[in-house]
Coordinates of C-alpha atoms and ligand atoms in Angstrom, one line a residue:
X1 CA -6.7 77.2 11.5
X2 CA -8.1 77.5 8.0
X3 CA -7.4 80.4 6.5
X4 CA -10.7 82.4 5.7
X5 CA -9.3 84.4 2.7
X6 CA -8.7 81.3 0.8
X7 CA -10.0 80.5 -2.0
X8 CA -10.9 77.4 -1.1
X9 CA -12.4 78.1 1.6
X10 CA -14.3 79.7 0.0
X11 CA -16.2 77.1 -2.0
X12 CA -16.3 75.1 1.5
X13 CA -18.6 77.9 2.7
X14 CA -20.7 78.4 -0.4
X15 CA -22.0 74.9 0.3
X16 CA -24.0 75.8 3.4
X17 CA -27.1 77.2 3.6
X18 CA -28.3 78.8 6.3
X19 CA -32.2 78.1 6.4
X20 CA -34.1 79.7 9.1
X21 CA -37.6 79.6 10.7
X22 CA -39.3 82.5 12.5
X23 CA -42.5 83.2 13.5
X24 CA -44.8 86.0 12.7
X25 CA -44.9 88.4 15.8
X26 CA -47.4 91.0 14.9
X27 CA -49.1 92.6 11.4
X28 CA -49.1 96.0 10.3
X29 CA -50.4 97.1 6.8
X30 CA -47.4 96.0 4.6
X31 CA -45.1 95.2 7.8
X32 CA -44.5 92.1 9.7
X33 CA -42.4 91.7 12.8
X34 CA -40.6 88.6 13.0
X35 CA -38.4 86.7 15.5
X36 CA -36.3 84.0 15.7
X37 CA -34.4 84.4 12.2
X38 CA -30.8 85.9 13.7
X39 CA -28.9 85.9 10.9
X40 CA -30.8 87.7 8.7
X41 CA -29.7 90.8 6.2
X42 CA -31.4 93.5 4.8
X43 CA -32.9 92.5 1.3
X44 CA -33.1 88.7 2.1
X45 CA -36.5 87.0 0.7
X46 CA -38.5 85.0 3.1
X47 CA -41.5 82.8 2.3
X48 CA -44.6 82.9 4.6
X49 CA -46.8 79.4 5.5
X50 CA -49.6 80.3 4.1
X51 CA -48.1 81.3 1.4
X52 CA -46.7 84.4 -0.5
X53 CA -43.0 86.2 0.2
X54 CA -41.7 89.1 2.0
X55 CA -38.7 90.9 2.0
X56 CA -36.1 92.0 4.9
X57 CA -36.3 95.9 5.4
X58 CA -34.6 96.4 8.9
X59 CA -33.8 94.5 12.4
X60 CA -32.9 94.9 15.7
X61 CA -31.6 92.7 18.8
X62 CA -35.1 91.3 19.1
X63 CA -37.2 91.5 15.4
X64 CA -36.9 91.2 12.3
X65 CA -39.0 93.9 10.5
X66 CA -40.4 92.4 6.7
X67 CA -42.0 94.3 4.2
X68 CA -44.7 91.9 2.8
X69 CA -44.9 91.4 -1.4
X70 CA -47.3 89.1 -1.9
X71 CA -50.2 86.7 0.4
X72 CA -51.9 84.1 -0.7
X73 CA -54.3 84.8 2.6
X74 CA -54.2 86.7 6.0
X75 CA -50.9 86.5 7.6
X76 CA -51.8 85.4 11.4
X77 CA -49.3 86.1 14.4
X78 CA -47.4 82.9 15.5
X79 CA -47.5 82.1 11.5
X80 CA -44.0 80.3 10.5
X81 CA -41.8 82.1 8.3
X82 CA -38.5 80.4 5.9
X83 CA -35.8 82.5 5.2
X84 CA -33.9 80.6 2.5
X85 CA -30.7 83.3 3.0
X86 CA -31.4 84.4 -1.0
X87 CA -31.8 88.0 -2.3
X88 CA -35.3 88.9 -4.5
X89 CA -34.4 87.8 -7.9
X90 CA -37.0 87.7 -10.7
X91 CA -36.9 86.6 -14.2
X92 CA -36.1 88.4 -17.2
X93 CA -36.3 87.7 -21.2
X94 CA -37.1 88.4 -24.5
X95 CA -40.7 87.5 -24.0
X96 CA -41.3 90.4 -21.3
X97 CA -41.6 93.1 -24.4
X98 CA -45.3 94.1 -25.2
X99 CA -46.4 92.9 -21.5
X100 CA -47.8 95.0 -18.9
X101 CA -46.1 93.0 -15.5
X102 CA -46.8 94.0 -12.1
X103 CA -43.7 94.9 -9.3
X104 CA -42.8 91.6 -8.9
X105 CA -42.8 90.6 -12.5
X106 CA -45.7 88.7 -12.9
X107 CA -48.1 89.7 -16.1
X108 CA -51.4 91.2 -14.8
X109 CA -52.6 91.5 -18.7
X110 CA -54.4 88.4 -19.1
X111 CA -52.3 87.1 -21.2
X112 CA -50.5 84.1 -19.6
X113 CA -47.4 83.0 -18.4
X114 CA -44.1 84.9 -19.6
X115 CA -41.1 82.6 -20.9
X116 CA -38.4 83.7 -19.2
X117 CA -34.3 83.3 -20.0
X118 CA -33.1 83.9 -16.8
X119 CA -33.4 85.5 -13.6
X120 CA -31.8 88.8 -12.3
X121 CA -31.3 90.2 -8.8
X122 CA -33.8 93.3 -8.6
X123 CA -31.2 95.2 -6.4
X124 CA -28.3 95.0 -8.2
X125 CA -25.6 96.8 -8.2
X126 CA -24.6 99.9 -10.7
X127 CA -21.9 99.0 -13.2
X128 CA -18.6 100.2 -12.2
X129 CA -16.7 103.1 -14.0
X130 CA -14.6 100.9 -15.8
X131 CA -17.6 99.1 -17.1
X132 CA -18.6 102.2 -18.9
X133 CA -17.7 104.8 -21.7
X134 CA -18.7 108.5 -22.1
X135 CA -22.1 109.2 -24.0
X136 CA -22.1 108.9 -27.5
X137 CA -25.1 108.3 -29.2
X138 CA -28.3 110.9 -29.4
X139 CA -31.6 109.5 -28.1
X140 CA -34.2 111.2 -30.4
X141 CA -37.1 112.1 -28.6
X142 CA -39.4 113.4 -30.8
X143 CA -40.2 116.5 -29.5
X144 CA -38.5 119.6 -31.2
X145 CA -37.8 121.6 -28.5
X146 CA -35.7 118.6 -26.3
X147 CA -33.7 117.8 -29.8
X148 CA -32.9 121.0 -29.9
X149 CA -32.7 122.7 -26.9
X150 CA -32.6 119.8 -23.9
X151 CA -30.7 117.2 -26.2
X152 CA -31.1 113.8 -24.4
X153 CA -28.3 111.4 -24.8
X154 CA -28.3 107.4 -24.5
X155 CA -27.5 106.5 -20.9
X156 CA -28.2 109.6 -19.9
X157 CA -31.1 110.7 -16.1
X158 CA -33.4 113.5 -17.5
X159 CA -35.6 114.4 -14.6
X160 CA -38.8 115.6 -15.8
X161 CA -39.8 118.4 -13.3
X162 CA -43.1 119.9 -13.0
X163 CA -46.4 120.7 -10.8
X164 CA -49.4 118.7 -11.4
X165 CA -50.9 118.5 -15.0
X166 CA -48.2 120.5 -16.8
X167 CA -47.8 117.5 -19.6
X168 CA -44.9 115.6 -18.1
X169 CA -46.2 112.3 -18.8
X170 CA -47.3 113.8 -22.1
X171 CA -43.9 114.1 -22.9
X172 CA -42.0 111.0 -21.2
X173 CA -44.8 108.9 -23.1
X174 CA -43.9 110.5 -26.8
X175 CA -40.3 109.9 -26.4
X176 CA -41.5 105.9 -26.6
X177 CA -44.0 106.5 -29.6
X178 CA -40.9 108.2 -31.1
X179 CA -39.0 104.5 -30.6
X180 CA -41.1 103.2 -33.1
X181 CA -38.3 102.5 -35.7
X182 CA -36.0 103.2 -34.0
X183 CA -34.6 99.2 -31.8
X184 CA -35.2 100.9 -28.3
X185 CA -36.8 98.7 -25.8
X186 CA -38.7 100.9 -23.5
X187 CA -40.3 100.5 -20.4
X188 CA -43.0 102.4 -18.9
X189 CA -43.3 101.8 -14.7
X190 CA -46.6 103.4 -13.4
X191 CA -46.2 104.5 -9.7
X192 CA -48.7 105.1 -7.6
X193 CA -50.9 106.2 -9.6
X194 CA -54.5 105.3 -10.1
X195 CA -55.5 102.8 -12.5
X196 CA -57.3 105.7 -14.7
X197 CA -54.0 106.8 -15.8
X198 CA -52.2 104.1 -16.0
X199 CA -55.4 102.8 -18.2
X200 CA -54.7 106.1 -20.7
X201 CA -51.4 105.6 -21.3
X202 CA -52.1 101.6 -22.2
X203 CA -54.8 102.3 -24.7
X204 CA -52.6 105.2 -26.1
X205 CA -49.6 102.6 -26.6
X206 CA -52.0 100.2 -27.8
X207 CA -53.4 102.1 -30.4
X208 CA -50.3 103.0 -31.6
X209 CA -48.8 100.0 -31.8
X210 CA -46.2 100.8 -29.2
X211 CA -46.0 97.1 -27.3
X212 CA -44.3 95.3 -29.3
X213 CA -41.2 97.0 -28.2
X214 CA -42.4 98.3 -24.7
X215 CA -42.7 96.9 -21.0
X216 CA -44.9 97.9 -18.9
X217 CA -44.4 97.6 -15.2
X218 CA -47.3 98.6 -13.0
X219 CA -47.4 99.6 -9.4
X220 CA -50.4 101.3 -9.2
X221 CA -51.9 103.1 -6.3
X222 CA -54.3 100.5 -5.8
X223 CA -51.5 97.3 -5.8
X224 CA -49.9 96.6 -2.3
X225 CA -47.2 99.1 -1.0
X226 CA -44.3 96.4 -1.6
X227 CA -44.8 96.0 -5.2
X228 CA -45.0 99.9 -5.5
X229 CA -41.7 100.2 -4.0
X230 CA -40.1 97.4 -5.8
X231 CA -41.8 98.5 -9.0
X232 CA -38.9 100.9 -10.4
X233 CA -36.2 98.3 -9.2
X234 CA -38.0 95.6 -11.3
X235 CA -37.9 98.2 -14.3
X236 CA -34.3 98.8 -13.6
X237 CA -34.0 95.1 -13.7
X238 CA -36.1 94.2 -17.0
X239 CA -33.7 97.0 -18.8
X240 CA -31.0 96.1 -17.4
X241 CA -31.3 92.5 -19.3
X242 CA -31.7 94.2 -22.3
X243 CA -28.9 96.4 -21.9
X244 CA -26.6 93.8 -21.2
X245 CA -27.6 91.9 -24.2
X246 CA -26.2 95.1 -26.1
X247 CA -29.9 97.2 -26.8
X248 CA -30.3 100.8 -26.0
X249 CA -33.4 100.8 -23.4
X250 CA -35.2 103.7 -22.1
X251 CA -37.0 103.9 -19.0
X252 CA -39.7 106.2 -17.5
X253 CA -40.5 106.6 -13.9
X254 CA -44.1 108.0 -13.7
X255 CA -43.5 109.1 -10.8
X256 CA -40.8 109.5 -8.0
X257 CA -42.6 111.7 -5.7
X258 CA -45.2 108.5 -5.0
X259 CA -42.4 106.1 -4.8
X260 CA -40.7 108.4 -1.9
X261 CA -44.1 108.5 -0.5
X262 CA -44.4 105.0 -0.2
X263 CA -41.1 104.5 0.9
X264 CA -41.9 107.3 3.6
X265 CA -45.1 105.0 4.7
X266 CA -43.1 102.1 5.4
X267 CA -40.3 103.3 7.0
X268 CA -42.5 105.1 9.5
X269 CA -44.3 101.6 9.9
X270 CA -41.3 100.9 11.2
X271 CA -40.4 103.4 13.3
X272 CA -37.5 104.5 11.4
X273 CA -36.9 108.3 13.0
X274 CA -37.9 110.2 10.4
X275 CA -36.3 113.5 8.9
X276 CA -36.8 116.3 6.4
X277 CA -40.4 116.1 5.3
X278 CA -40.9 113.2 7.5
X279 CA -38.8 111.1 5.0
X280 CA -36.5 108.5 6.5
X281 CA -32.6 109.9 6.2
X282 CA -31.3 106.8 3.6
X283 CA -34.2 108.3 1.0
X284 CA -31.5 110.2 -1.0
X285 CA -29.2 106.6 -1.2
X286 CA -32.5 104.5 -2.4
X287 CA -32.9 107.1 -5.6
X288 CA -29.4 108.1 -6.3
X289 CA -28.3 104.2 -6.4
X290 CA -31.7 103.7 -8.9
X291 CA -30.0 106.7 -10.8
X292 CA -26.6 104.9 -10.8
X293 CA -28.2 102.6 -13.2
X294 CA -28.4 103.9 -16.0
X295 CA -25.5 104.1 -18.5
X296 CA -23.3 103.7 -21.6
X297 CA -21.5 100.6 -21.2
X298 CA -18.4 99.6 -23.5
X299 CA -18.0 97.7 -26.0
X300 CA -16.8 94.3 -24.8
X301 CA -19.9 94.5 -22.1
X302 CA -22.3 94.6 -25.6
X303 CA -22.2 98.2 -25.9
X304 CA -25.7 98.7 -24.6
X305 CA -27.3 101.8 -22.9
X306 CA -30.1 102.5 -20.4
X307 CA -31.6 105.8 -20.5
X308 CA -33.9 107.1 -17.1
X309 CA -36.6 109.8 -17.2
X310 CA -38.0 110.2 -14.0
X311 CA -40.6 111.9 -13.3
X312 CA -41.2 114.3 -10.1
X313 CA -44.2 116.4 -9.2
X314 CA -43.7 119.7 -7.6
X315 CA -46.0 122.1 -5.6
X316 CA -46.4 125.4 -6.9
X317 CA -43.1 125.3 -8.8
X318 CA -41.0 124.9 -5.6
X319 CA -38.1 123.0 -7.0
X320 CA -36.2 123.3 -3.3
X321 CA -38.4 120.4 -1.6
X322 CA -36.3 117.5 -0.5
X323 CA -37.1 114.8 -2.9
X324 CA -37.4 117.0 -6.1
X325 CA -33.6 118.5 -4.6
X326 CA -32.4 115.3 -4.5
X327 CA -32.9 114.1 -7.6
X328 CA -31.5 117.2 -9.6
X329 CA -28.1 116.7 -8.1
X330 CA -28.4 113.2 -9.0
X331 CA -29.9 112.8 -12.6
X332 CA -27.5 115.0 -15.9
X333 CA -30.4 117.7 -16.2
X334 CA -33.8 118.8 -15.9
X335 CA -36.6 119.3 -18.0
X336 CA -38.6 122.0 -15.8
X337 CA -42.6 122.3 -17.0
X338 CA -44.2 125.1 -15.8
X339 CA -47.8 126.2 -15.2
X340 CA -47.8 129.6 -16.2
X341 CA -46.6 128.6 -19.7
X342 CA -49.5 125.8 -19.9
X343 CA -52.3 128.1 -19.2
X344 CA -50.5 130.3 -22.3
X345 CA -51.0 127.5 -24.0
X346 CA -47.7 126.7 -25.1
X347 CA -47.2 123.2 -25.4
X348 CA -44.7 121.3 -24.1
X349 CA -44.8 124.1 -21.6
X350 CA -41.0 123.4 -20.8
X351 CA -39.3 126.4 -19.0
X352 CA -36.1 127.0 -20.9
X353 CA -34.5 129.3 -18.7
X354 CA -34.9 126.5 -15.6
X355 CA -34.0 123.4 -17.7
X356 CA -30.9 122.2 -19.0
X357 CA -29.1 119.5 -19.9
X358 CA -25.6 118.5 -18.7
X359 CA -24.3 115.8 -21.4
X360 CA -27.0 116.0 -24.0
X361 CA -25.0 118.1 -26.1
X362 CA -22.0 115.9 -26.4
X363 CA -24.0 113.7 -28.7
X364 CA -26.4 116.0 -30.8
X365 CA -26.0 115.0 -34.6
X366 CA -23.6 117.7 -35.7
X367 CA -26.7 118.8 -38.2
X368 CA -29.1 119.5 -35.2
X369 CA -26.0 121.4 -33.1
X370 CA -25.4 124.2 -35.8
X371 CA -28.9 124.8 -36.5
X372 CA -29.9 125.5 -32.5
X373 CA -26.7 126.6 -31.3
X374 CA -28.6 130.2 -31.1
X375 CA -32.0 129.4 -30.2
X376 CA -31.8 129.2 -26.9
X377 CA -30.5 132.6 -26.8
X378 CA -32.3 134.0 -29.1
X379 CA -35.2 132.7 -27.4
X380 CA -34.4 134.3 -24.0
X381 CA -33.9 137.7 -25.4
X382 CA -36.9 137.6 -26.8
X383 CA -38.7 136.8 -24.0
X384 CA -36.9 139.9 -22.5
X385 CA -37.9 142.0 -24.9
X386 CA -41.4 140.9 -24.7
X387 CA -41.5 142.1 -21.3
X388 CA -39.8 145.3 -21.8
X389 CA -42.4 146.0 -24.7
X390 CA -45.3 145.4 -22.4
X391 CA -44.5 148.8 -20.8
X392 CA -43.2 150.4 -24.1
X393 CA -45.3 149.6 -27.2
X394 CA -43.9 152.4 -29.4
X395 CA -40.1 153.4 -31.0
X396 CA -38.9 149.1 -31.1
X397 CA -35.7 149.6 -32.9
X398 CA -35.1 147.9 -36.4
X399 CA -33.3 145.9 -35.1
X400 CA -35.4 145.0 -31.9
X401 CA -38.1 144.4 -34.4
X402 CA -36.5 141.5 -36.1
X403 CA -35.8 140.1 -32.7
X404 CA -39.4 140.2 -31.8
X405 CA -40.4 138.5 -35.0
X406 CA -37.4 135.6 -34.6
X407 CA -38.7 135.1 -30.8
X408 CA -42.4 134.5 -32.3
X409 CA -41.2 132.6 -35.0
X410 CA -39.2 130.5 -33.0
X411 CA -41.8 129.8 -30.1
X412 CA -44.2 129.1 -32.8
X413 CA -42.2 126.5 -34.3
X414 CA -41.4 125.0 -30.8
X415 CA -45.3 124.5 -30.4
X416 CA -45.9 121.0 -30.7
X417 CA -49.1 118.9 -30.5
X418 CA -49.0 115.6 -27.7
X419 CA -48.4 112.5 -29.3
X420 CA -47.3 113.7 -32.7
X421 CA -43.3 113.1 -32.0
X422 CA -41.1 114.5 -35.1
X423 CA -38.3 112.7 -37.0
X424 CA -34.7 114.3 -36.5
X425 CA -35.0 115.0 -40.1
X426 CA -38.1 116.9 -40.2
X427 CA -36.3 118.7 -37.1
X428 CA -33.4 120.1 -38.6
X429 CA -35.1 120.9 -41.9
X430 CA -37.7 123.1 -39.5
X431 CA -34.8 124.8 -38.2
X432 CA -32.5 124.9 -41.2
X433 CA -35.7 126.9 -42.3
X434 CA -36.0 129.1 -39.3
X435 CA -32.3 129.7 -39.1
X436 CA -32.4 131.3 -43.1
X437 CA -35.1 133.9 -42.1
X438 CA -37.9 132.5 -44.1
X439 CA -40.2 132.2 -40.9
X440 CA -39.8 135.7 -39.5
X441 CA -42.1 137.0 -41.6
X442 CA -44.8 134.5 -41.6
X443 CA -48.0 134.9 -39.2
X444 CA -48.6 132.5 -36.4
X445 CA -50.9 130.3 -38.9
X446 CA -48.9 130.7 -42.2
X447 CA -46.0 129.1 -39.6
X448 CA -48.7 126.1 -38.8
X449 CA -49.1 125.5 -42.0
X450 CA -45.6 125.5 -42.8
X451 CA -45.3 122.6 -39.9
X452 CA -48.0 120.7 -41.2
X453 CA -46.9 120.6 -45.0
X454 CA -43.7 120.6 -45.5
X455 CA -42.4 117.5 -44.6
X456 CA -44.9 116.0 -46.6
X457 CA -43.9 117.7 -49.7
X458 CA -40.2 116.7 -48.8
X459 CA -41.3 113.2 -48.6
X460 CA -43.0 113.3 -51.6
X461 CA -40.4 115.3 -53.8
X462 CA -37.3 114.5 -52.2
X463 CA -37.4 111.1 -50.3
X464 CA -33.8 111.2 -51.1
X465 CA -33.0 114.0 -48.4
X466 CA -34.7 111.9 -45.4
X467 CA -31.7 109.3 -46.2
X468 CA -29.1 112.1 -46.6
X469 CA -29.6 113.6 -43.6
X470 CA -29.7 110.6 -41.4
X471 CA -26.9 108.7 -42.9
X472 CA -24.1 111.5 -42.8
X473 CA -26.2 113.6 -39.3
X474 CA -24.9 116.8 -41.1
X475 CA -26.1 119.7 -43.2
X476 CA -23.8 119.0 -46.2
X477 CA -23.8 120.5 -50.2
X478 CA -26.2 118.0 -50.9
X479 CA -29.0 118.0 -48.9
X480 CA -28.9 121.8 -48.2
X481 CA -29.6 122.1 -52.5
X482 CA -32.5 119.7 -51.3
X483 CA -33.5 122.0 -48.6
X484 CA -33.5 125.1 -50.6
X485 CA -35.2 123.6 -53.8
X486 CA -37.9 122.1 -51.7
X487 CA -38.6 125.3 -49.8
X488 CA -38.5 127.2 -53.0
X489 CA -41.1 124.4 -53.8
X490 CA -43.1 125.3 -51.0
X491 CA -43.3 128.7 -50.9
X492 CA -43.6 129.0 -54.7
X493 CA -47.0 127.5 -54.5
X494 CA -48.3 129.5 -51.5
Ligands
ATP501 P1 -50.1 114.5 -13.7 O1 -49.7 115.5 -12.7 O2 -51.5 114.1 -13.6 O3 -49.2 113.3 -13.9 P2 -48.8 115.4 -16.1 O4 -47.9 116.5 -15.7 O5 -48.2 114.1 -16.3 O6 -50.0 115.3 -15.1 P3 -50.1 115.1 -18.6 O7 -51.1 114.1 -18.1 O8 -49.1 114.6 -19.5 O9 -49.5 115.9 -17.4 O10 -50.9 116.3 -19.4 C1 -51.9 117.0 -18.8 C2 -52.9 117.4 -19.8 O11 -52.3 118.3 -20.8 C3 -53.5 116.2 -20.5 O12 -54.9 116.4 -20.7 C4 -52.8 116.3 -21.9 O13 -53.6 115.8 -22.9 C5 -52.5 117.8 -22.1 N1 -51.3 118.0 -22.9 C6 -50.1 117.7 -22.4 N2 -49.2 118.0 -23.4 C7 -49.9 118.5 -24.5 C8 -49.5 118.9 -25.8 N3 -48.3 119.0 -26.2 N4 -50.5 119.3 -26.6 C9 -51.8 119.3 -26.2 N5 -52.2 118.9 -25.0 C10 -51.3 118.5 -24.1
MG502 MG1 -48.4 112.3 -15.3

């Protein structure tokens, strides 16, 4: 008897191919029931005669149930269907950035074929433990209040948390006009949503020249449920070359809640039993193994990285529902936006109190961790205060006082228009600013002002401290006589 752990063997049995014909048993929405393919496995591809593929999703004794991808026509019962035995695999390549491509890869922007260099499984594995090394590197997102507050780190899953227009994509979206100059490849991947948005978010990247180093993967409400579910895998996938070829990628998931949805929808086409919230049981296994794939990974793998964002919508701040729960104990933090602060108009109306994140830290330029070691603080006693003075107007302490005028100062500063993403530099020199005083005393517009002028002035007086600070990412004798000569610039003249 041959022995089946043998190599060679092995190469024996690598030369069949099981090829298999069924036939088409019955049609419902995106399902089809199958029979007569036995040996199938969950994920396999199989093509239908009139053309088009589907994909295995589940099986019993008597069917095989297949989630349809594409037709090229109606799909009719008794319909012959080839399973070739191979997993979904799609290409990849250079020639993907600046496209908008739909779940299964193909560009739906008019602008022809895409050159591919290879082809990649869509479900593939996570890289292993081994494969990777701690976060190292700070992803600069643009936005002051993440930087310095919720720093983000390459390879890092920041779920962005919030109800319904609180400015999540707002901010997901200036994290990639931040990439600008920055070699990150970044992909967008539009989730059941309606075309309208996905529409804004194109002619925003499009006006600001984002393409050229973004993918855009769309699996809009109005494309069939199978490319909306494979959509994020395909993301995945598209970073995933990119990461292996040694780039730092960043990917958003606008949004998880519809991809659960959709994955809900099928599975109840099915007749998978459902559980909490009517979700199938394995619902926590799809996302968290999405999750797994981001990373860091070392330096004989090409040293790339793959950042997530995902996005989840909430209802009325409940952050306890079952696919918003799941994904906080599987992503390194949360960014939590919250109503109430929106209609103050504070924007981004992140929460700080309710978000954190886990590894961000690790990697903050040395510069930006002094500077906002405090602030978070600082920040929540002032919004104590704030609440305590509401019943109490008279007798603040001195002391008190100050606090009050370093909370308004500070929330002030945080304030930050959509779409106008900050260099690290102008950042820390904000802050270096804020953390000598000089803001405390200014009025809410003097502080505006401040925002809106003073980098320019640096960057017309002092180009040289732009390069100073980003070279050595810390505060040293150099640059901070550059800081103080330029704010003595500043405020000399106002
Ligand atoms: P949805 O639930 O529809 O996905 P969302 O949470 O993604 O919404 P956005 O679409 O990003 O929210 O933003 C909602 C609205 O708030 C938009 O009109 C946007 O222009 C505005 N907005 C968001 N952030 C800011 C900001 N920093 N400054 C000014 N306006 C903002
Ligand atoms: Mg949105």
């Amino acid at each position: 008897m041959p022995n089946p752990s043998s190599p060679a063997n092995g190469l024996e049995a690598a030369r069949f191919q099981i090829h298999e014909i069924g036939s088409i048993m019955s049609v419902r929405e995106c399902i089809v029931r199958v029979k007569g393919m036995p040996s199938c496995i969950n994920g396999q591809i199989v093509d239908f005669e009139s053309g088009g593929r589907g994909m295995v999703f589940g099986f019993n004794e008597n069917e095989v149930h297949v989630l349809v991808l594409n037709t090229k026509g109606t799909l009719h019962i008794g319909e012959r269907v080839l399973s070739s035995g191979e997993f979904l695999s799609l290409p990849v390549g250079e020639g993907f950035r600046g496209r908008i491509v739909n779940g299964l890869c193909e560009p739906v922007d008019g602008l022809g074929p895409i050159p591919s260099q290879d082809n990649y499984p869509v479900f593939r594995e996570a890289p292993g433990v081994m494969d990777r090394v701690p976060v190292k590197e700070t992803l600069e997102t643009g936005t002051i209040l993440l930087d310095a507050v919720i720093p983000i780190a390459k390879g890092q899953r920041q779920l962005l948390i919030g109800d319904r227009l609180t400015g999540k994509t707002t901010v997901a979206v200036d994290v990639i006009l931040n990439q600008a100059n920055l070699d990150v490849v970044c992909v967008y991947c539009c989730i059941g949503k309606p075309l309208s948005s996905l529409q804004k978010v194109l002619n925003l990247f499009q006006e600001r020249g984002v393409l050229p180093y973004t993918i855009v993967v769309s699996g809009v409400a109005s494309a069939s449920m199978g490319e909306q579910y494979l959509a994020p895998y395909t993301a995945t996938m598209l970073g995933e070359y990119f990461m292996n070829k040694g780039k730092d990628v960043f990917v958003v998931f606008d949004d998880l809640t519809k991809h659960a949805w959709v994955y809900r929808q099928i599975s109840l086409l099915i007749e998978r039993a459902p559980g909490r919230e009517a979700y199938p049981g394995d619902i926590f296994y799809v996302h968290s193994q999405m999750m797994e794939r981001a990373g860091y990974l070392k330096e004989e793998l090409g040293g790339g990285s793959m950042t997530f964002f995902p996005i989840v919508e909430i209802l009325q701040g409940d952050v306890t529902g079952y696919i918003s729960s799941n994904l906080i104990s599987m992503t390194d933090g949360q960014i939590y936006f919250s109503t109430a602060l929106f209609n103050k108009g504070i924007r981004p109306a992140i929460d700080f109190g309710l978000s954190v994140s886990r590894i961000g830290n690790k990697a903050q330029w040395p510069a930006m961790k002094a500077l906002s070691s405090q602030l978070r603080l600082e920040y929540i006693q002032y919004q104590e205060l704030l609440q305590m003075t509401q019943l109490r107007t008279t007798g603040l302490s001195r002391e008190a006082e100050d606090r009050m005028k370093r909370g308004q100062a500070i929330t002030q500063l945080l304030i930050q228009d959509k779409n106008k993403p900050m260099s690290m530099e102008a950042e820390i020199m904000y802050l270096f600013a804020l953390s000598m005083g000089l803001l405390d005393t200014l009025s809410t517009n003097d502080v505006k002002k401040f925002k809106d002028e003073f980098v320019p002035l640096v960057e017309r007086e002092f180009p040289d401290l732009f390069k100073e600070i980003r070279t050595t990412q810390i505060l040293n004798d150099t640059s901070i006589e550059m800081l103080y000569e330029a704010l003595n610039h500043y405020f000399a003249q106002v």
